[in-house]
Coordinates of C-alpha atoms in Angstrom, one line a residue:
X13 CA 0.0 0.0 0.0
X14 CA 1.4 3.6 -1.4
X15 CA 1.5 6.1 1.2
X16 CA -1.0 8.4 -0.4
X17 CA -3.4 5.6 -0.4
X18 CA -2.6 5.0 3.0
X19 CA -3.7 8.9 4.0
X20 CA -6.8 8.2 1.8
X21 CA -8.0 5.4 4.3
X22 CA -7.2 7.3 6.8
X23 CA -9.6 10.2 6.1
X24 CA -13.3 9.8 8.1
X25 CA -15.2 8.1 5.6
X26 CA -18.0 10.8 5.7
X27 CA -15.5 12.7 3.5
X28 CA -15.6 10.5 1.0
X29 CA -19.3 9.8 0.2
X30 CA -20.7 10.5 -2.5
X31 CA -18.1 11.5 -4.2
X32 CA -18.5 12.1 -8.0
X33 CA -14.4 13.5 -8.7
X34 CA -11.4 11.7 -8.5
X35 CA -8.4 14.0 -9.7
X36 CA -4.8 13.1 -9.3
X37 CA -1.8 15.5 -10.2
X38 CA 1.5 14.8 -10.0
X39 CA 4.1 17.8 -10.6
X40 CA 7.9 18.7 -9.6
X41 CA 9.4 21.6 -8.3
X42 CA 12.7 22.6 -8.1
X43 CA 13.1 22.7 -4.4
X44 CA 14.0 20.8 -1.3
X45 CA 11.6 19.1 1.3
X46 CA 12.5 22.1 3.8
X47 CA 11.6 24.4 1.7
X48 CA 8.1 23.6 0.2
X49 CA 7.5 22.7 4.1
X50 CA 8.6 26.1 5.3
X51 CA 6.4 28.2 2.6
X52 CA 3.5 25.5 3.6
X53 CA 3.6 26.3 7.6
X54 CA 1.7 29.6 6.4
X55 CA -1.6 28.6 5.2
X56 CA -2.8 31.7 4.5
X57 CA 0.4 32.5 2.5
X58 CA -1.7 31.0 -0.7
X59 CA -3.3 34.3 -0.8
X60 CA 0.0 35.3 -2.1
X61 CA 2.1 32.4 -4.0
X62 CA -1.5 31.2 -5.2
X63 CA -3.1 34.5 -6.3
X64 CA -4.9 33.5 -9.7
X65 CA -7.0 30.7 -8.1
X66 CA -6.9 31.7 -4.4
X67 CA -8.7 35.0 -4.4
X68 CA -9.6 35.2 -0.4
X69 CA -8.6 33.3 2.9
X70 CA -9.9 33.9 6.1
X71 CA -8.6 32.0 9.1
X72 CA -12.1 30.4 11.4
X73 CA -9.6 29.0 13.8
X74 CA -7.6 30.3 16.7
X75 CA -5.3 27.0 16.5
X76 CA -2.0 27.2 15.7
X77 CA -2.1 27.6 11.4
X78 CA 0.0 24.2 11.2
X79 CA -1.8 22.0 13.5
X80 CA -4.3 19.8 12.8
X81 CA -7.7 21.4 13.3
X82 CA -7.2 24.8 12.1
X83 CA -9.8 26.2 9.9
X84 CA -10.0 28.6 7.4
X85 CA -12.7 29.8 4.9
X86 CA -11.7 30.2 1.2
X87 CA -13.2 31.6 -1.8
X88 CA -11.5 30.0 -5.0
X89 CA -11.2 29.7 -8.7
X90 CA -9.8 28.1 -12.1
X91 CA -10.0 28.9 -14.8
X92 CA -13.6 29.6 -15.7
X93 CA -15.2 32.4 -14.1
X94 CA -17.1 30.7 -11.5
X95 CA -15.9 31.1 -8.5
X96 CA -16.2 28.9 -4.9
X97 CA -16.7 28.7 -1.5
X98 CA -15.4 26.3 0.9
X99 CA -14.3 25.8 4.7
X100 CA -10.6 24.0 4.8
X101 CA -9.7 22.0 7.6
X102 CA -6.0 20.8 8.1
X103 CA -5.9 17.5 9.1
X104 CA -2.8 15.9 8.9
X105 CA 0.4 18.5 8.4
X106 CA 3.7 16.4 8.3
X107 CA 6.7 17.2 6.4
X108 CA 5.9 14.9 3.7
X109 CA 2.4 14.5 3.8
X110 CA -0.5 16.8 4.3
X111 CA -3.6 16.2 4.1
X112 CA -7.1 19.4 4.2
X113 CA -10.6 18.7 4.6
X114 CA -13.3 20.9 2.7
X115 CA -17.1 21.8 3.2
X116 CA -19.0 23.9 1.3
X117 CA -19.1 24.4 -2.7
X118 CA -16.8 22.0 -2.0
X119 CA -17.1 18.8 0.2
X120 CA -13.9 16.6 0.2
X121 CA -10.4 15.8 0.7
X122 CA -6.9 16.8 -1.0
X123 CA -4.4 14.8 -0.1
X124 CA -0.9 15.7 -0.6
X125 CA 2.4 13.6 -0.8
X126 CA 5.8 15.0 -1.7
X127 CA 9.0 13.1 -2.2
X128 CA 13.1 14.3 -2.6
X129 CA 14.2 13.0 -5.9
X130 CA 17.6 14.4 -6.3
X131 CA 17.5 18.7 -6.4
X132 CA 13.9 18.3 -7.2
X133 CA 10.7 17.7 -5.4
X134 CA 8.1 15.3 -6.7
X135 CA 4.2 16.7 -5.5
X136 CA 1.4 14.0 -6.1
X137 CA -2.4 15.5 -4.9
X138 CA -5.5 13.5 -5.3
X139 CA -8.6 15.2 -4.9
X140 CA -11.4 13.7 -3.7
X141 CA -14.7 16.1 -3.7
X142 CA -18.3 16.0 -4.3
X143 CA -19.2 19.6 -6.0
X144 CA -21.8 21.5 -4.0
X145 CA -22.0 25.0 -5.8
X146 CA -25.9 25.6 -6.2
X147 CA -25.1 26.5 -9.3
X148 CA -22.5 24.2 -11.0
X149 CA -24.1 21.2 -9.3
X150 CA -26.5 20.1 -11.6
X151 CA -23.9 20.7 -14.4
X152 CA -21.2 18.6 -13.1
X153 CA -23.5 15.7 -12.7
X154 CA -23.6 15.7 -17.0
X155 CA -20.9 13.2 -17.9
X156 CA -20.5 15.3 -20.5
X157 CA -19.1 18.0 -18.9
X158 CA -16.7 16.4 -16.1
X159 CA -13.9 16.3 -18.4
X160 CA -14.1 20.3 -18.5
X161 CA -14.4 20.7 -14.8
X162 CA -11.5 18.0 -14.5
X163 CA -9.3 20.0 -16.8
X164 CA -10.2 23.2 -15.2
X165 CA -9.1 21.4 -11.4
X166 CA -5.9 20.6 -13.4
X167 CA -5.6 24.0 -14.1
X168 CA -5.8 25.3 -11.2
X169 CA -3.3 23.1 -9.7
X170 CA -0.8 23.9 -12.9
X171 CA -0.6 27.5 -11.5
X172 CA -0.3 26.6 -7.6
X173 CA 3.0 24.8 -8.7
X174 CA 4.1 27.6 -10.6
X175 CA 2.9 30.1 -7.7
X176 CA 4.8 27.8 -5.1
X177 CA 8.1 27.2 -7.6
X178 CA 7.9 31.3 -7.7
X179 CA 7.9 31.6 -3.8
X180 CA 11.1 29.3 -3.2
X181 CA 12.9 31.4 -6.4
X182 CA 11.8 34.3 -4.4
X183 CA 12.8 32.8 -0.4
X184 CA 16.2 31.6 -2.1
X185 CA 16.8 35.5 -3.5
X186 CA 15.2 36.6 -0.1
X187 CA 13.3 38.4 -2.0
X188 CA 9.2 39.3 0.0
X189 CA 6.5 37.3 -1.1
X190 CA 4.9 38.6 -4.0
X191 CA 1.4 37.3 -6.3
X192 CA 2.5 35.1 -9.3
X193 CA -0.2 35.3 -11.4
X194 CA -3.5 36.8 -11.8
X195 CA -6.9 35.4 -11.5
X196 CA -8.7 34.8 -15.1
X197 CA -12.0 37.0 -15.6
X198 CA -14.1 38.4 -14.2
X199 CA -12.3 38.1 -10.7
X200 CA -9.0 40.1 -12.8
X201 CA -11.0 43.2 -11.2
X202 CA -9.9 43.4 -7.8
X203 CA -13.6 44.4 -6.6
X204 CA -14.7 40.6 -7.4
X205 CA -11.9 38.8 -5.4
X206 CA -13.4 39.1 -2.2
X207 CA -17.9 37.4 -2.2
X208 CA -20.8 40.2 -1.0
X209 CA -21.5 37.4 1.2
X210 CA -19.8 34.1 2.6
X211 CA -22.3 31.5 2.3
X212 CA -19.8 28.9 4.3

């Protein structure tokens, strides 16, 4: 048994029910363990490194930000111009292997592995997640269409490993943290990267 699918049994099985998405992504980044761990200890430091599909975080949680429990309330995007709600959990955050928790738009669990090979870092993330947008629901449930939403999910995750390969060029140059990339329309205007209302 792999270690990732180790973590996935892991995982309370309410997390898993249901679940219409399966997405795995495997990616490498130039970097050592140490560092993708440091620039990971700040969750809310995706705001920054992950600016075109993270366009808010908010922490719910007074825990310690890499401890298991804390909780923090997203609003997300890829590259269509929905855009989503979610609560993240951490539940497991180990130097290898971490592993978040959502409700809301999005009810699930990403599970991530990373492994040393050589001056590079191998990243594997499987996403398990039933899609609850009011919205995008009934759309995602057309066969039809998952292959769209997978390659948007995809997407997305394309530009968090650019966005985290940026912030060890910029930690390594001790340069401050700065956005990689910008969010695809409509949420390019910075008005629409923060929701009138949180619905999670």
């Amino acid at each position: 048994m792999s270690d990732l699918t180790r973590a996935i049994d892991e995982v309370p099985r309410r997390s898993l029910k249901a679940t219409p998405f399966d997405v795995s992504i495997s990616v490498q980044i130039a970097a050592t363990l140490n560092e993708i761990h440091e620039i990971l200890q700040d969750p809310l430091g995706i705001r920054t490194w992950w600016s075109s599909s993270i366009l808010c975080a908010e922490p719910l949680s007074p825990a310690p930000r890499t401890h298991a429990g804390f909780v923090m309330k997203c609003f997300a995007k890829g590259f269509f111009p929905h855009a989503f709600q979610f609560r993240a959990t951490v539940v497991t955050f180990e130097r290898d292997r971490f592993v978040f928790e959502t409700r809301g738009d999005f009810d699930g669990v990403m599970h991530i592995h990373a492994m040393e090979d050589g001056d590079r870092v191998t990243v594997t993330a499987r996403w398990l997640v039933d899609v609850r947008h009011p919205f995008i629901q009934p759309l995602v449930r057309l066969r039809a269409l998952r292959p769209l939403f997978r390659w948007n999910h995809r997407w997305s995750m394309r530009q968090g490993t650019l966005g985290l390969q940026d912030a060890v060029r910029r930690r390594r140059l001790n340069l401050p943290p700065a956005p990689c990339r910008q969010p695809t329309f409509p949420h390019n205007f910075r008005h629409l990267r923060v929701p009138s209302r949180w619905r999670c």
